[in-house]
mmCIF file of C-alpha atoms and ligand atoms in Angstrom:
data_model
loop_
_atom_site.group_PDB
_atom_site.id
_atom_site.type_symbol
_atom_site.label_atom_id
_atom_site.label_comp_id
_atom_site.label_asym_id
_atom_site.label_seq_id
_atom_site.Cartn_x
_atom_site.Cartn_y
_atom_site.Cartn_z
ATOM 1 C CA MET Q 1 -27.795 1.757 28.390
ATOM 2 C CA THR Q 2 -23.466 2.381 27.457
ATOM 3 C CA TRP Q 3 -21.267 -1.260 27.062
ATOM 4 C CA ASP Q 4 -18.273 -1.384 28.714
ATOM 5 C CA CYS Q 5 -17.193 -3.419 25.605
ATOM 6 C CA VAL Q 6 -18.413 -4.195 22.421
ATOM 7 C CA ILE Q 7 -17.537 -7.224 20.081
ATOM 8 C CA VAL Q 8 -17.860 -7.466 16.680
ATOM 9 C CA GLY Q 9 -17.569 -10.902 15.465
ATOM 10 C CA ALA Q 10 -18.059 -14.419 16.894
ATOM 11 C CA GLY Q 11 -16.042 -16.589 15.489
ATOM 12 C CA PRO Q 12 -13.537 -17.759 17.054
ATOM 13 C CA ALA Q 13 -11.366 -14.452 18.407
ATOM 14 C CA GLY Q 14 -14.897 -12.165 19.203
ATOM 15 C CA LEU Q 15 -16.217 -15.610 20.772
ATOM 16 C CA SER Q 16 -12.595 -15.788 23.444
ATOM 17 C CA ALA Q 17 -12.534 -12.545 23.926
ATOM 18 C CA ALA Q 18 -16.184 -12.291 25.358
ATOM 19 C CA VAL Q 19 -15.436 -15.545 27.531
ATOM 20 C CA TYR Q 20 -12.311 -12.942 28.890
ATOM 21 C CA MET Q 21 -13.972 -10.560 29.476
ATOM 22 C CA GLY Q 22 -17.025 -11.438 30.558
ATOM 23 C CA ARG Q 23 -14.685 -13.463 33.828
ATOM 24 C CA PHE Q 24 -13.878 -9.792 34.384
ATOM 25 C CA ARG Q 25 -17.327 -9.045 35.526
ATOM 26 C CA ARG Q 26 -17.382 -6.365 32.410
ATOM 27 C CA LYS Q 27 -21.007 -6.356 30.818
ATOM 28 C CA VAL Q 28 -20.307 -6.976 27.785
ATOM 29 C CA LEU Q 29 -22.203 -7.545 23.617
ATOM 30 C CA LEU Q 30 -21.372 -9.302 21.573
ATOM 31 C CA VAL Q 31 -22.607 -8.554 17.832
ATOM 32 C CA ASP Q 32 -22.278 -11.156 15.283
ATOM 33 C CA SER Q 33 -23.787 -10.751 11.459
ATOM 34 C CA GLY Q 34 -22.901 -15.103 11.245
ATOM 35 C CA ARG Q 35 -21.688 -15.201 8.115
ATOM 36 C CA GLY Q 36 -17.685 -16.066 9.211
ATOM 37 C CA ARG Q 37 -15.618 -17.912 8.609
ATOM 38 C CA TRP Q 38 -16.674 -20.596 11.471
ATOM 39 C CA SER Q 39 -19.447 -20.821 9.311
ATOM 40 C CA TYR Q 40 -18.427 -22.844 6.798
ATOM 41 C CA GLY Q 41 -19.120 -27.311 6.433
ATOM 42 C CA GLN Q 42 -15.146 -27.590 8.008
ATOM 43 C CA ARG Q 43 -13.778 -29.647 10.190
ATOM 44 C CA ASN Q 44 -10.796 -28.256 12.694
ATOM 45 C CA GLU Q 45 -8.115 -30.794 13.025
ATOM 46 C CA ASN Q 46 -4.919 -29.050 14.384
ATOM 47 C CA TYR Q 47 -6.930 -27.384 16.566
ATOM 48 C CA LEU Q 48 -5.828 -28.644 20.504
ATOM 49 C CA GLY Q 49 -8.285 -30.719 22.249
ATOM 50 C CA PHE Q 50 -9.832 -32.757 19.523
ATOM 51 C CA PRO Q 51 -8.313 -36.146 18.575
ATOM 52 C CA ARG Q 52 -10.514 -36.640 16.280
ATOM 53 C CA GLY Q 53 -11.422 -32.933 14.912
ATOM 54 C CA VAL Q 54 -14.352 -30.331 15.632
ATOM 55 C CA SER Q 55 -16.558 -29.461 12.822
ATOM 56 C CA ALA Q 56 -16.300 -25.321 12.509
ATOM 57 C CA ARG Q 57 -19.502 -25.014 14.058
ATOM 58 C CA ARG Q 58 -19.332 -26.998 16.891
ATOM 59 C CA LEU Q 59 -16.441 -25.206 18.559
ATOM 60 C CA HIS Q 60 -18.693 -21.404 17.746
ATOM 61 C CA HIS Q 61 -21.529 -23.534 20.006
ATOM 62 C CA LEU Q 62 -19.681 -24.559 22.794
ATOM 63 C CA GLY Q 63 -18.024 -20.700 22.333
ATOM 64 C CA VAL Q 64 -21.495 -19.238 22.197
ATOM 65 C CA ALA Q 65 -22.503 -21.048 25.349
ATOM 66 C CA GLN Q 66 -19.514 -20.219 26.957
ATOM 67 C CA ALA Q 67 -19.487 -16.575 26.422
ATOM 68 C CA GLU Q 68 -22.945 -17.028 28.092
ATOM 69 C CA ARG Q 69 -22.212 -18.820 31.398
ATOM 70 C CA PHE Q 70 -20.422 -15.385 32.449
ATOM 71 C CA GLY Q 71 -22.745 -12.868 31.090
ATOM 72 C CA VAL Q 72 -22.191 -12.025 27.933
ATOM 73 C CA GLU Q 73 -25.149 -10.391 25.512
ATOM 74 C CA LEU Q 74 -25.522 -11.466 22.602
ATOM 75 C CA CYS Q 75 -27.144 -9.737 19.046
ATOM 76 C CA ALA Q 76 -27.204 -10.895 16.056
ATOM 77 C CA ASP Q 77 -26.816 -8.103 13.857
ATOM 78 C CA GLU Q 78 -24.421 -5.904 11.095
ATOM 79 C CA VAL Q 79 -22.076 -2.811 12.113
ATOM 80 C CA GLU Q 80 -22.347 -0.930 9.514
ATOM 81 C CA ARG Q 81 -20.761 2.210 10.940
ATOM 82 C CA VAL Q 82 -18.775 2.768 14.326
ATOM 83 C CA THR Q 83 -17.649 6.337 14.997
ATOM 84 C CA HIS Q 84 -16.395 7.623 18.460
ATOM 85 C CA ASP Q 85 -16.203 10.947 20.430
ATOM 86 C CA GLY Q 86 -13.246 11.324 21.612
ATOM 87 C CA GLU Q 87 -14.961 9.232 24.358
ATOM 88 C CA LEU Q 88 -17.569 6.668 23.741
ATOM 89 C CA TYR Q 89 -17.791 4.570 20.260
ATOM 90 C CA THR Q 90 -20.771 4.463 18.801
ATOM 91 C CA LEU Q 91 -21.736 1.634 16.020
ATOM 92 C CA THR Q 92 -24.443 1.941 13.710
ATOM 93 C CA VAL Q 93 -26.000 -1.585 13.269
ATOM 94 C CA ALA Q 94 -28.299 -2.791 10.324
ATOM 95 C CA ARG Q 95 -31.340 -3.527 11.990
ATOM 96 C CA GLY Q 96 -31.684 -2.372 15.632
ATOM 97 C CA GLU Q 97 -30.782 1.103 17.127
ATOM 98 C CA PRO Q 98 -27.275 2.515 17.683
ATOM 99 C CA LEU Q 99 -25.283 1.087 19.750
ATOM 100 C CA ARG Q 100 -22.340 2.615 22.457
ATOM 101 C CA ALA Q 101 -19.494 1.646 24.030
ATOM 102 C CA ARG Q 102 -16.765 2.496 26.137
ATOM 103 C CA THR Q 103 -14.475 -0.043 23.762
ATOM 104 C CA VAL Q 104 -14.431 -1.702 21.400
ATOM 105 C CA ILE Q 105 -12.551 -5.322 19.892
ATOM 106 C CA TRP Q 106 -12.584 -5.423 15.959
ATOM 107 C CA ALA Q 107 -12.654 -9.768 15.072
ATOM 108 C CA ALA Q 108 -14.692 -9.266 12.394
ATOM 109 C CA GLY Q 109 -12.308 -11.806 10.348
ATOM 110 C CA VAL Q 110 -12.525 -11.680 6.019
ATOM 111 C CA ARG Q 111 -13.945 -11.653 3.188
ATOM 112 C CA ASP Q 112 -12.776 -14.741 1.278
ATOM 113 C CA LEU Q 113 -12.462 -14.785 -2.617
ATOM 114 C CA TRP Q 114 -13.850 -18.375 -3.712
ATOM 115 C CA PRO Q 115 -14.072 -19.270 -7.035
ATOM 116 C CA ASP Q 116 -17.668 -17.982 -8.971
ATOM 117 C CA PHE Q 117 -19.298 -20.421 -10.576
ATOM 118 C CA PRO Q 118 -22.711 -21.385 -9.265
ATOM 119 C CA GLY Q 119 -23.193 -23.624 -6.764
ATOM 120 C CA ALA Q 120 -19.267 -23.160 -4.874
ATOM 121 C CA ARG Q 121 -20.499 -21.469 -1.436
ATOM 122 C CA ARG Q 122 -21.940 -24.872 -0.643
ATOM 123 C CA LEU Q 123 -18.716 -27.488 -1.266
ATOM 124 C CA VAL Q 124 -16.230 -24.939 0.599
ATOM 125 C CA GLY Q 125 -15.004 -27.010 3.401
ATOM 126 C CA LYS Q 126 -15.553 -30.334 1.927
ATOM 127 C CA GLN Q 127 -14.810 -29.979 -0.884
ATOM 128 C CA LEU Q 128 -13.766 -26.396 -1.830
ATOM 129 C CA PHE Q 129 -10.765 -25.373 1.232
ATOM 130 C CA TRP Q 130 -7.808 -22.490 1.419
ATOM 131 C CA CYS Q 131 -5.886 -23.033 2.694
ATOM 132 C CA ILE Q 132 -2.108 -26.063 2.810
ATOM 133 C CA VAL Q 133 -2.058 -25.091 6.604
ATOM 134 C CA CYS Q 134 -5.725 -26.312 7.278
ATOM 135 C CA ASP Q 135 -5.794 -29.532 5.000
ATOM 136 C CA GLY Q 136 -2.636 -29.661 3.345
ATOM 137 C CA TRP Q 137 -3.040 -32.759 5.010
ATOM 138 C CA ARG Q 138 -6.228 -33.761 3.400
ATOM 139 C CA THR Q 139 -4.969 -34.101 -0.310
ATOM 140 C CA LEU Q 140 -2.188 -37.111 0.901
ATOM 141 C CA ASP Q 141 -1.884 -38.949 -2.735
ATOM 142 C CA ARG Q 142 -5.074 -37.270 -4.116
ATOM 143 C CA ARG Q 143 -5.962 -35.739 -6.859
ATOM 144 C CA VAL Q 144 -6.196 -31.499 -6.399
ATOM 145 C CA VAL Q 145 -7.204 -28.473 -8.815
ATOM 146 C CA LEU Q 146 -6.039 -25.204 -7.036
ATOM 147 C CA LEU Q 147 -7.802 -22.482 -8.407
ATOM 148 C CA GLY Q 148 -4.475 -19.581 -8.710
ATOM 149 C CA ASN Q 149 -3.321 -16.388 -11.007
ATOM 150 C CA ASP Q 150 0.096 -15.218 -9.035
ATOM 151 C CA ASP Q 151 3.043 -15.932 -7.939
ATOM 152 C CA HIS Q 152 1.542 -16.562 -5.142
ATOM 153 C CA ALA Q 153 -0.437 -18.676 -5.618
ATOM 154 C CA ALA Q 154 2.243 -20.741 -7.398
ATOM 155 C CA GLY Q 155 4.687 -20.135 -4.063
ATOM 156 C CA THR Q 156 1.711 -22.727 -2.719
ATOM 157 C CA VAL Q 157 0.832 -24.754 -4.927
ATOM 158 C CA LEU Q 158 4.966 -26.213 -4.912
ATOM 159 C CA GLN Q 159 4.234 -26.353 -0.873
ATOM 160 C CA PHE Q 160 1.142 -28.439 -2.233
ATOM 161 C CA LEU Q 161 4.434 -31.428 -3.691
ATOM 162 C CA THR Q 162 4.566 -32.714 0.611
ATOM 163 C CA TYR Q 163 1.341 -34.612 0.077
ATOM 164 C CA THR Q 164 0.958 -34.979 -3.228
ATOM 165 C CA PRO Q 165 2.399 -34.881 -7.129
ATOM 166 C CA HIS Q 166 -1.495 -34.718 -8.871
ATOM 167 C CA LEU Q 167 -1.197 -31.206 -8.843
ATOM 168 C CA THR Q 168 -2.903 -29.217 -11.219
ATOM 169 C CA MET Q 169 -2.910 -25.544 -11.424
ATOM 170 C CA VAL Q 170 -6.108 -23.253 -13.394
ATOM 171 C CA VAL Q 171 -5.453 -20.297 -13.812
ATOM 172 C CA ASP Q 172 -7.141 -17.655 -15.247
ATOM 173 C CA PRO Q 173 -6.664 -15.943 -18.491
ATOM 174 C CA ASP Q 174 -8.097 -12.700 -18.142
ATOM 175 C CA HIS Q 175 -6.172 -12.523 -14.224
ATOM 176 C CA ASP Q 176 -2.734 -14.350 -15.562
ATOM 177 C CA GLU Q 177 -0.747 -12.257 -13.642
ATOM 178 C CA LEU Q 178 2.064 -15.810 -12.909
ATOM 179 C CA SER Q 179 5.939 -15.061 -14.052
ATOM 180 C CA ALA Q 180 8.037 -16.776 -16.201
ATOM 181 C CA ARG Q 181 10.280 -17.892 -13.132
ATOM 182 C CA ALA Q 182 6.595 -19.294 -11.885
ATOM 183 C CA LEU Q 183 5.963 -20.832 -14.906
ATOM 184 C CA GLN Q 184 9.423 -22.132 -15.745
ATOM 185 C CA LYS Q 185 9.264 -23.576 -12.070
ATOM 186 C CA LEU Q 186 5.975 -25.031 -11.941
ATOM 187 C CA ARG Q 187 6.398 -27.418 -14.743
ATOM 188 C CA GLN Q 188 10.298 -28.290 -13.911
ATOM 189 C CA ASP Q 189 8.575 -29.752 -10.888
ATOM 190 C CA GLY Q 190 5.703 -31.532 -12.901
ATOM 191 C CA VAL Q 191 2.477 -29.118 -11.485
ATOM 192 C CA ARG Q 192 0.149 -29.618 -14.661
ATOM 193 C CA LEU Q 193 -1.238 -25.661 -15.586
ATOM 194 C CA VAL Q 194 -4.276 -25.099 -17.543
ATOM 195 C CA ARG Q 195 -5.488 -22.391 -18.627
ATOM 196 C CA GLY Q 196 -9.246 -21.554 -17.934
ATOM 197 C CA ARG Q 197 -12.875 -20.773 -15.830
ATOM 198 C CA VAL Q 198 -13.971 -23.180 -13.960
ATOM 199 C CA ARG Q 199 -17.385 -23.830 -14.647
ATOM 200 C CA ARG Q 200 -18.949 -26.492 -13.032
ATOM 201 C CA ALA Q 201 -17.776 -28.443 -9.949
ATOM 202 C CA VAL Q 202 -19.588 -32.793 -10.272
ATOM 203 C CA VAL Q 203 -20.113 -34.051 -6.602
ATOM 204 C CA ARG Q 204 -21.508 -37.764 -6.508
ATOM 205 C CA GLU Q 205 -22.103 -39.386 -3.047
ATOM 206 C CA ASN Q 206 -20.481 -35.830 -1.245
ATOM 207 C CA GLU Q 207 -17.263 -36.717 -3.222
ATOM 208 C CA LEU Q 208 -15.894 -34.143 -5.558
ATOM 209 C CA ARG Q 209 -15.008 -36.217 -9.211
ATOM 210 C CA GLU Q 210 -14.568 -33.769 -11.269
ATOM 211 C CA VAL Q 211 -14.219 -30.494 -12.429
ATOM 212 C CA LEU Q 212 -15.148 -28.543 -15.350
ATOM 213 C CA LEU Q 213 -13.473 -25.823 -17.570
ATOM 214 C CA ALA Q 214 -15.965 -23.015 -20.025
ATOM 215 C CA ASP Q 215 -14.066 -24.276 -23.437
ATOM 216 C CA GLY Q 216 -15.310 -28.407 -21.729
ATOM 217 C CA GLU Q 217 -12.374 -29.269 -20.632
ATOM 218 C CA ARG Q 218 -12.651 -32.254 -17.703
ATOM 219 C CA LEU Q 219 -10.123 -32.033 -14.780
ATOM 220 C CA GLU Q 220 -10.632 -35.019 -12.706
ATOM 221 C CA ALA Q 221 -10.226 -34.668 -9.294
ATOM 222 C CA ASP Q 222 -10.538 -35.385 -4.937
ATOM 223 C CA LEU Q 223 -10.255 -31.575 -3.713
ATOM 224 C CA LEU Q 224 -10.520 -28.100 -5.253
ATOM 225 C CA PHE Q 225 -8.243 -25.747 -3.452
ATOM 226 C CA SER Q 226 -8.535 -21.573 -3.873
ATOM 227 C CA LEU Q 227 -6.039 -19.383 -3.509
ATOM 228 C CA TYR Q 228 -7.823 -16.193 -3.915
ATOM 229 C CA GLY Q 229 -7.088 -14.950 -1.307
ATOM 230 C CA SER Q 230 -8.921 -12.652 1.164
ATOM 231 C CA ARG Q 231 -10.611 -9.159 2.491
ATOM 232 C CA PRO Q 232 -10.061 -7.787 5.364
ATOM 233 C CA ASN Q 233 -13.694 -7.368 7.069
ATOM 234 C CA THR Q 234 -12.895 -3.399 7.705
ATOM 235 C CA ALA Q 235 -15.324 -1.199 5.223
ATOM 236 C CA ALA Q 236 -16.920 -0.456 8.601
ATOM 237 C CA ILE Q 237 -14.494 0.964 10.508
ATOM 238 C CA ALA Q 238 -13.048 3.166 7.677
ATOM 239 C CA GLU Q 239 -14.094 6.799 9.428
ATOM 240 C CA LEU Q 240 -12.264 6.163 13.019
ATOM 241 C CA GLY Q 241 -8.126 6.208 11.761
ATOM 242 C CA VAL Q 242 -7.757 3.046 11.590
ATOM 243 C CA ASP Q 243 -4.368 1.905 10.712
ATOM 244 C CA LEU Q 244 -4.164 -0.737 8.397
ATOM 245 C CA ALA Q 245 -1.454 -2.370 6.745
ATOM 246 C CA ARG Q 246 -0.943 -2.003 3.136
ATOM 247 C CA ASN Q 247 -2.960 -5.440 2.562
ATOM 248 C CA GLY Q 248 -5.584 -3.945 4.510
ATOM 249 C CA HIS Q 249 -6.264 -6.554 7.549
ATOM 250 C CA VAL Q 250 -5.907 -3.849 10.751
ATOM 251 C CA ARG Q 251 -2.165 -2.850 12.793
ATOM 252 C CA ILE Q 252 -2.146 -4.394 16.429
ATOM 253 C CA ASN Q 253 0.519 -3.888 18.937
ATOM 254 C CA GLU Q 254 1.294 -7.422 20.813
ATOM 255 C CA LYS Q 255 -1.387 -6.102 23.591
ATOM 256 C CA ASN Q 256 -2.799 -6.210 19.985
ATOM 257 C CA GLN Q 257 -4.053 -2.557 20.853
ATOM 258 C CA THR Q 258 -4.176 -0.695 17.166
ATOM 259 C CA ASN Q 259 -3.517 3.246 17.381
ATOM 260 C CA LEU Q 260 -6.744 3.887 19.460
ATOM 261 C CA GLU Q 261 -6.159 3.524 23.094
ATOM 262 C CA THR Q 262 -9.094 1.822 23.530
ATOM 263 C CA PHE Q 263 -9.941 0.198 20.319
ATOM 264 C CA PHE Q 264 -8.837 -3.371 19.913
ATOM 265 C CA ALA Q 265 -8.617 -6.058 17.150
ATOM 266 C CA ALA Q 266 -8.187 -9.938 17.364
ATOM 267 C CA GLY Q 267 -7.969 -12.804 14.643
ATOM 268 C CA ASP Q 268 -7.837 -12.989 10.877
ATOM 269 C CA VAL Q 269 -8.883 -9.084 10.572
ATOM 270 C CA THR Q 270 -5.183 -8.608 11.445
ATOM 271 C CA ASN Q 271 -2.103 -10.274 10.041
ATOM 272 C CA LYS Q 272 -0.257 -10.468 13.433
ATOM 273 C CA HIS Q 273 -0.031 -14.314 13.151
ATOM 274 C CA GLY Q 274 -1.271 -17.074 10.539
ATOM 275 C CA HIS Q 275 -5.160 -16.911 10.297
ATOM 276 C CA GLN Q 276 -5.877 -20.239 12.220
ATOM 277 C CA VAL Q 277 -8.181 -21.438 15.213
ATOM 278 C CA ALA Q 278 -5.701 -21.104 17.569
ATOM 279 C CA SER Q 279 -3.890 -18.059 16.807
ATOM 280 C CA ALA Q 280 -7.604 -15.984 16.626
ATOM 281 C CA VAL Q 281 -8.849 -17.769 20.000
ATOM 282 C CA HIS Q 282 -4.968 -16.419 21.362
ATOM 283 C CA GLU Q 283 -6.032 -12.760 19.295
ATOM 284 C CA GLY Q 284 -9.227 -12.819 20.863
ATOM 285 C CA ALA Q 285 -7.699 -13.688 24.523
ATOM 286 C CA GLN Q 286 -5.130 -10.775 24.659
ATOM 287 C CA ALA Q 287 -7.395 -8.007 23.094
ATOM 288 C CA ALA Q 288 -9.583 -9.090 26.423
ATOM 289 C CA GLN Q 289 -7.130 -8.927 28.919
ATOM 290 C CA ALA Q 290 -5.383 -5.257 27.524
ATOM 291 C CA ALA Q 291 -9.216 -4.360 26.901
ATOM 292 C CA ASN Q 292 -10.735 -4.684 30.251
ATOM 293 C CA HIS Q 293 -8.213 -3.425 32.058
ATOM 294 C CA VAL Q 294 -8.092 1.092 30.194
ATOM 295 C CA LEU Q 295 -11.864 -0.172 32.072
ATOM 296 C CA TYR Q 296 -9.911 0.153 35.216
ATOM 297 C CA PRO Q 297 -11.050 3.189 36.500
ATOM 298 C CA GLU Q 298 -9.174 5.334 39.051
ATOM 299 C CA ARG Q 299 -10.112 4.467 42.584
ATOM 300 C CA GLN Q 300 -8.468 0.544 40.967
ATOM 301 C CA GLN Q 301 -5.193 2.249 40.101
ATOM 302 C CA LEU Q 302 -2.284 2.604 42.173
ATOM 303 C CA PRO Q 303 -1.210 6.199 41.073
ATOM 304 C CA ALA Q 304 2.194 6.530 39.247
ATOM 305 C CA LEU Q 305 5.407 5.291 40.894
ATOM 306 C CA ALA Q 306 7.455 8.329 41.120
ATOM 307 C CA ARG Q 307 11.096 7.466 39.419
ATOM 308 C CA ASP Q 308 14.220 8.116 41.272
ATOM 309 C CA GLY Q 309 16.221 10.588 40.194
HETATM 310 C C1 FAD V 401 -12.822 -23.758 5.042
HETATM 311 C C2 FAD V 401 -12.009 -23.165 5.518
HETATM 312 C C3 FAD V 401 -11.162 -24.412 6.755
HETATM 313 C C4 FAD V 401 -10.766 -24.416 7.433
HETATM 314 N N1 FAD V 401 -10.070 -25.103 8.945
HETATM 315 C C5 FAD V 401 -9.649 -24.138 8.897
HETATM 316 C C6 FAD V 401 -8.264 -25.271 10.262
HETATM 317 O O1 FAD V 401 -8.975 -26.793 9.729
HETATM 318 N N2 FAD V 401 -7.687 -24.932 11.628
HETATM 319 C C7 FAD V 401 -7.719 -23.414 12.036
HETATM 320 O O2 FAD V 401 -7.058 -23.346 12.574
HETATM 321 N N3 FAD V 401 -8.082 -22.800 10.730
HETATM 322 C C8 FAD V 401 -9.391 -23.346 10.334
HETATM 323 N N4 FAD V 401 -9.609 -22.640 9.139
HETATM 324 C C9 FAD V 401 -9.413 -20.711 9.080
HETATM 325 C C10 FAD V 401 -10.169 -20.702 10.697
HETATM 326 O O3 FAD V 401 -11.832 -21.211 10.351
HETATM 327 C C11 FAD V 401 -10.163 -18.923 11.071
HETATM 328 O O4 FAD V 401 -8.723 -18.919 10.375
HETATM 329 C C12 FAD V 401 -10.763 -18.303 12.200
HETATM 330 O O5 FAD V 401 -12.774 -19.009 12.260
HETATM 331 C C13 FAD V 401 -10.581 -16.830 12.512
HETATM 332 O O6 FAD V 401 -11.362 -16.783 13.567
HETATM 333 P P1 FAD V 401 -12.380 -14.522 13.021
HETATM 334 O O7 FAD V 401 -13.281 -15.060 14.411
HETATM 335 O O8 FAD V 401 -10.753 -14.018 12.739
HETATM 336 O O9 FAD V 401 -13.167 -14.444 11.798
HETATM 337 P P2 FAD V 401 -14.359 -15.457 11.804
HETATM 338 O O10 FAD V 401 -14.029 -17.025 12.201
HETATM 339 O O11 FAD V 401 -13.832 -15.246 10.204
HETATM 340 O O12 FAD V 401 -15.279 -15.131 12.557
HETATM 341 C C14 FAD V 401 -15.982 -13.400 12.144
HETATM 342 C C15 FAD V 401 -17.471 -12.833 12.268
HETATM 343 O O13 FAD V 401 -17.482 -11.840 12.429
HETATM 344 C C16 FAD V 401 -18.540 -11.779 12.089
HETATM 345 N N5 FAD V 401 -19.304 -10.150 11.286
HETATM 346 C C17 FAD V 401 -17.985 -9.147 9.962
HETATM 347 N N6 FAD V 401 -18.208 -8.203 9.389
HETATM 348 C C18 FAD V 401 -19.797 -7.643 10.860
HETATM 349 C C19 FAD V 401 -19.580 -6.608 10.928
HETATM 350 N N7 FAD V 401 -20.205 -6.101 10.252
HETATM 351 N N8 FAD V 401 -21.542 -6.914 12.145
HETATM 352 C C20 FAD V 401 -21.338 -8.057 12.464
HETATM 353 N N9 FAD V 401 -20.348 -8.964 12.507
HETATM 354 C C21 FAD V 401 -19.586 -8.897 12.228
HETATM 355 C C22 FAD V 401 -18.727 -12.789 10.317
HETATM 356 O O14 FAD V 401 -20.141 -12.709 9.719
HETATM 357 C C23 FAD V 401 -18.321 -13.729 12.215
HETATM 358 O O15 FAD V 401 -18.864 -14.643 12.435
HETATM 359 C C24 FAD V 401 -10.582 -22.721 8.037
HETATM 360 C C25 FAD V 401 -10.661 -21.639 7.256
HETATM 361 C C26 FAD V 401 -12.425 -22.050 6.279
HETATM 362 C C27 FAD V 401 -13.066 -20.950 5.822
#
């Protein structure tokens, strides 16, 4: 069995691509390992069409149903390695038989660097967040503890002043890369700076109450933000020769095509647009249109028109 397209990742990017590819009447397999940014407990409140917000998981289930309606097949597995023999891709998966495909859309997202105190991952999307664009609004006049170690994080902390003056930045002394300039600016603008490591977060009745540090200090808090960043999921495509940017994200052109003509990427794994559901859906749609285009057989293409002169 050779698939017209294997899409890797069933987050908003991969699902959007799947809906388009299904409607282009392509033979499409969507492979997903089930651990993306969509899989936490958060509610997306800025995605158009849901005035009360929509949970990221519900959006995923709606997308799966929509893709299945157009004949897309789904497979729960993890792609471990992708190779190309000049014509077809072979995708080695953790559990099943290798997959063969004429085109691939890589929509594998990123791995967030959450803090490593016990139970941290259970708080994601409810008491623990990472993104001011997504969740800055929640912090209106609330007490916010932000974990970050560099000037990029410090810049984001300053942006939170739009929402609340009650900001504490916790810097890990073992990874402190804050410049003197950033330190001075944070202090000037009333941000409290604490050096330490989080040992535990105290949650009662679903509300964050306190953040406890390793040295025993207790920080009162309503919300916790991790500004440690993320890493794109590209290990499985390392051998392919796909161009990556310096930060490891997949480089794409305006059609979401990589340097390989039949390999496309979409969503957070690229860094063309902000890491948002809306951008992921857009990029998935773009990648699908471009992948569909390269799949047309010769009989469905006009011969190139001869240029005058
Ligand atoms: C707490 C939180 C709150 C957020 N709030 C908002 C918000 O309010 N508004 C907003 O627009 N955005 C929000 N986001 C961001 C949004 O969730 C992401 O931008 C979006 O999910 C990116 O979609 P994606 O399809 O690129 O990646 P993902 O949703 O991360 O999906 C990638 C998929 O690929 C799969 N995968 C990875 N590697 C492999 C592999 N090797 N083989 C098979 N499958 C693989 C993963 O398991 C995953 O299912 C939030 C994110 C988080 C974590």
